[in-house]
Structures are given as C-alpha cells and as structure tokens.
Amino acid sequence: KKELYNELQLKKREEIINDGSFHGYDDPPRARLKLEEDDRPKISLWSILKSMIGKDMTKMTLPVSFNECTSLLQRVAEDMEYTDLLDQAALKKDSCLRMVYVAAFAASEYSSTINRIAKPFNPLLGETYEYCRPDRGYRFVVEQVSHHPPVGAALAESARWDYWGESAVKSKFNGRSFDINPLGTWFLNIRPITGGQELYTWKKVTSSVVGIITGSPVVDNYGEMLIKNHTTGDVCKLKYKQRGWLGSGAYEVYGTVTDKAENPRWSVGGRWNDKIFGRRYQTDIGDSLVMLSKESDGLVQSMEKPAIVSTSPSSNAPFLVWENHPRPSAPFNLTPFAITLNAVPEKLKPWLPPTDTRLRPDQRAMEDGDYDFAAKEKNRLEEKQRARRREREVEGSVHQPRWFRRAKHAVTGDEYWQFNGEYWRMRENLGRKSVEAKK
Ligand code: CLR
C-alpha cells in the first residue's frame, strides 16, 4: 500500500510508528462488553428533570442509572469511527471533492448519538484518554484541561490528516428540551496526495434531547455548520435540519460545496443516522444555496432514490459517500465502535498512564452492571477532586494542563489547545520501563 502515500504523508506515518504509539495495541479491538444487556431501572427522565429547569449538566446530580459507561473524553474519541472518510478525502485530486468527504466526516460524528439518552461520566481534571488503531493508522489523545467549565483538549494524527479541537459545551435544561451547545472550533489538517497541506475548520452544531415531557426522548442535532478550507478558499455550508412535528425532516443534512470564486461545485445530502451522498452540482435540479432556506426534501430524496447510483463521482449521478455502520442491540445502546473504547487488554496495561479513563473504577463498575458500586466510587473520586481543588485554593496555585497549552492559531486567529508533543514520547519511556520490570 506504500504507493498510496506521498513523502509528507510517509514522514508523518513514520513519526507515529517511531514514537512507539502503537505499543500495547496488539490485540484486535474488543467486540462485546461483559454485560449481555444493561438492566438500568427505567425511570422517567421528566420525573427527575422537572425540578432542574434552568440548570446545566454540571450542576445536575442524577442517579447513576442515567449514566452510560463512557466518559465525555471517550465521546470525543467516538469522532474517530469514520476517519476513513478523511483518508478518502486525502486521495482526491479536486479540493472541492475533498470537501465533500470532510463534510460527510463532520456529519458522521452525529450518527453515534442515536438512542444514547444517557449522561457520559464527567472526566476528572487531568484525566486522559488515548486510543490508537494500528489497523487504521491513527493515534488519538484527549486531556481534561479544565473542570469548571469542563473542557477536553484532543488531537488525532494519521499519515494523511491531523484533527484537533476542544470539547467544551454549554448545556441547559429549559423545561422542554435539554440543549447542548458546543463552543470550540475544530481543526483538520489534510495532507492531500497531490502534495502540501490544507487547513479546514468548523464548529459543531447543537445537540438536543427532545421529547422529555412526552416520555419518548430522542437526540436531535441541528443548526448550520460552515466548513472552511482556509488554504484553497472552498467552503461547505451544511444545514442540519431540526426535527419537526412527528419527526418530520429528522436527521436530514444537506449543503453545497463552493469554490473560492463562489461557484457551487458539489451537493452533499442525506441523513446523519443513515447515508450521505454527493453529487456534482447541477443548476437545473436547483439544489443551490437557495435551497438552504427552502425545504431540503427534494434534494435528500433525489439523492436517496437516484435513477442511477454511481460508485464514483465521475458522472452526474449521486454517489454514496458515507454509510452508518450497523447498530446491533448492545448494553447502553453503545455502537460497536464505542464498545471498543474502554477495553484494557493485558498487553496495553503497562503502556497506559495512571490518568487514563480505562483505569477509572466507577466507569468499569458501570460497564459491568454494578451500579451501586459505580455510584459509590464516582462519589469517592469526585470528593477527592474537590479536596484537591481546595488544596490548590489554599496554596494559591492553578492547575496546569499536562499535554496541551492555550495558543492562538496563526492562520485563523482562533484560540485553541496546542499539543506540547510530549505525550507519546513519555508514554514510550515509561511503558518500556514497566514492560521490562515485568520480565
Ligand atoms: C455529540 C457529538 C459531538 C460531541 C458531543 C458532546 C456532548 C454530548 C453530545 C456529543 C451527544 C449528547 C450528549 C452530550 C452531552 C450530554 C448529552 C451525550 C457526543 C446527553 C444525551 C444528555 C443526557 C441528558 C440526561 C439528563 C440523561 O461531536
């Protein structure tokens, strides 16, 4: 497969491998949890939330049965499920077509929210989570850099792309819906096969739990996403339609890729819980930017039921860009990808820093269905965190993130968390020592 990489991509690939990032990831990803089925008590969300109107998630104390066994750091790692779209993007020669795949990637991040009406564990300050896939060639690390407000700083790297940003959300239960507004900018650096690098940015849209009062809560994701290619000037305006009455328009996402001169070049459309298509922009069908203010139905339907389905973007027919992985029933309604996240195979143990989420006893207990112990341990850890906070207040010291520092992006001017480059080398040094000590 070597010929599929150019020099710049190969250099990155070597860096990732030479840092030893894949050490410990010998076993294939886990396929199931210990638990067959979660038997969390079915308590109505409304009965608990009705006394919490106006509150944000960090100020809500919910019974642990409202939790799922993942943490917010791992929810960020779930963005990695469809990174093959970024690999595909990098292989395209037309930058606007690359944007089609980047847009599908941005939308694919929402597919995992289906049926996940549960609160992820709140990471402790300084908690980290790493996730590497030698089979897919990427490494990922995220650190909880702030507790109030909760912020996680993340970086994923691969031969053909780097993806980084912060997961910081503002959440509020307004009495009808529980709304989560992401704050940070996400950055994507692609190394196209044609050479060089290009920088993309976008902000995530609103996630919202609706249907709380009627007792059938669902997650909706809606709003407008503007994806910019800062290097070429291409943009994609992507609209996530808000779920209407009786679920009309649910999951729909559509948009247009325009080049620097503002010429529409590609249409993107589909459903973020199912499939996303691309098609060469056609004036006669009228899926222009004007469509953004009108209904998307025509576009989405014509893309879903095309007369001819193409497998490549060479013709004018719609082509499939992304398809959701199957979702067999699983405890906590986890996706098969999410199931892989919290596994600690023996071989990985010596390589994990003590701050890794996989070592949290409360989350482990939750995953194994021991909810009482999970609640007890969660309280214990959170009390310990409060004590450390008080100590810092007495000392007059502030917590410093270990692997990221605040910086201003030279191109976009946005503030972001810059990786300090130390995590993987430190991991390799300490991991090597503990592997040798075991021998
Ligand atoms: C959506 C995809 C984004 C990252 C992201 C951040 C916060 C997550 C959100 C995702 C999905 C929905 C979410 C939210 C935090 C809380 C909320 C998990 C993953 C749940 C559904 C709220 C549950 C409410 C309780 C009262 C039970 O890229």
Coordinates of N, CA and C and ligand atoms in Angstrom, one line a residue, residues 45 49 57 62 66 72 75 79 109-110 113 116-120 169 178 180 204 207 209 219, ligand 1:
L45 N -37.5 10.4 32.6 CA -36.5 11.5 32.6 C -37.2 12.7 33.2
L49 N -36.1 15.5 35.9 CA -35.6 16.8 35.4 C -36.5 17.9 35.7
M57 N -25.7 20.8 32.8 CA -25.5 19.4 33.1 C -24.5 19.2 34.3
L62 N -27.7 13.4 39.1 CA -28.7 12.5 38.6 C -28.3 11.1 39.1
F66 N -28.8 7.1 35.1 CA -28.9 7.9 34.0 C -27.6 8.1 33.2
L72 N -17.0 11.7 28.8 CA -17.0 12.7 27.7 C -15.8 12.6 26.9
R75 N -16.4 10.1 24.4 CA -17.3 10.5 23.4 C -16.6 11.3 22.3
D79 N -15.6 10.3 17.6 CA -15.4 11.0 16.4 C -14.5 10.3 15.4
E109 N -20.1 12.2 12.7 CA -19.9 12.3 14.1 C -21.2 12.2 14.9
Y110 N -22.3 12.5 14.2 CA -23.6 12.6 15.0 C -24.3 11.2 15.0
T113 N -25.0 9.4 18.2 CA -25.9 9.9 19.2 C -27.3 9.3 19.3
R116 N -28.9 7.3 22.5 CA -27.9 7.4 23.6 C -28.4 8.5 24.6
I117 N -29.6 8.3 25.2 CA -30.1 9.3 26.1 C -29.5 8.9 27.5
A118 N -28.3 9.3 27.7 CA -27.6 9.0 28.9 C -26.5 9.9 29.1
K119 N -26.2 10.1 30.4 CA -25.1 11.1 30.7 C -23.8 10.4 30.7
P120 N -22.8 10.8 29.9 CA -21.5 10.3 30.0 C -20.8 10.7 31.3
V169 N -18.7 22.4 26.2 CA -20.2 22.6 25.8 C -20.8 23.4 26.9
F178 N -33.4 19.5 26.5 CA -32.0 19.6 27.1 C -31.1 20.0 26.0
I180 N -27.5 21.2 24.2 CA -26.0 21.2 24.4 C -25.4 22.0 23.3
K204 N -19.1 22.6 15.8 CA -20.2 21.6 15.9 C -21.5 22.2 16.1
S207 N -26.7 19.9 19.9 CA -27.3 18.6 20.2 C -28.4 18.9 21.2
V209 N -31.8 17.0 23.5 CA -32.6 15.9 23.9 C -34.1 16.5 23.9
V219 N -32.4 12.2 20.7 CA -31.4 13.2 20.5 C -31.6 13.8 19.1
Ligands
CLR1 C1 -22.4 15.0 20.2 C2 -21.3 14.9 19.2 C3 -20.3 15.9 19.4 C4 -19.7 15.8 20.8 C5 -20.8 15.7 21.9 C6 -20.7 16.4 23.0 C7 -21.6 16.3 24.2 C8 -22.6 15.1 24.1 C9 -23.1 15.0 22.6 C10 -21.9 14.8 21.6 C11 -24.2 14.0 22.5 C12 -25.3 14.1 23.5 C13 -24.8 14.2 24.9 C14 -23.8 15.3 25.0 C15 -23.5 15.5 26.5 C16 -24.9 15.2 27.1 C17 -25.8 14.6 26.0 C18 -24.2 12.8 25.3 C19 -21.4 13.4 21.8 C20 -26.8 13.6 26.6 C21 -27.7 12.9 25.6 C22 -27.6 14.3 27.7 C23 -28.4 13.3 28.5 C24 -29.3 14.1 29.5 C25 -29.6 13.4 30.8 C26 -30.4 14.3 31.6 C27 -29.9 12.0 30.8 O1 -19.3 15.7 18.4

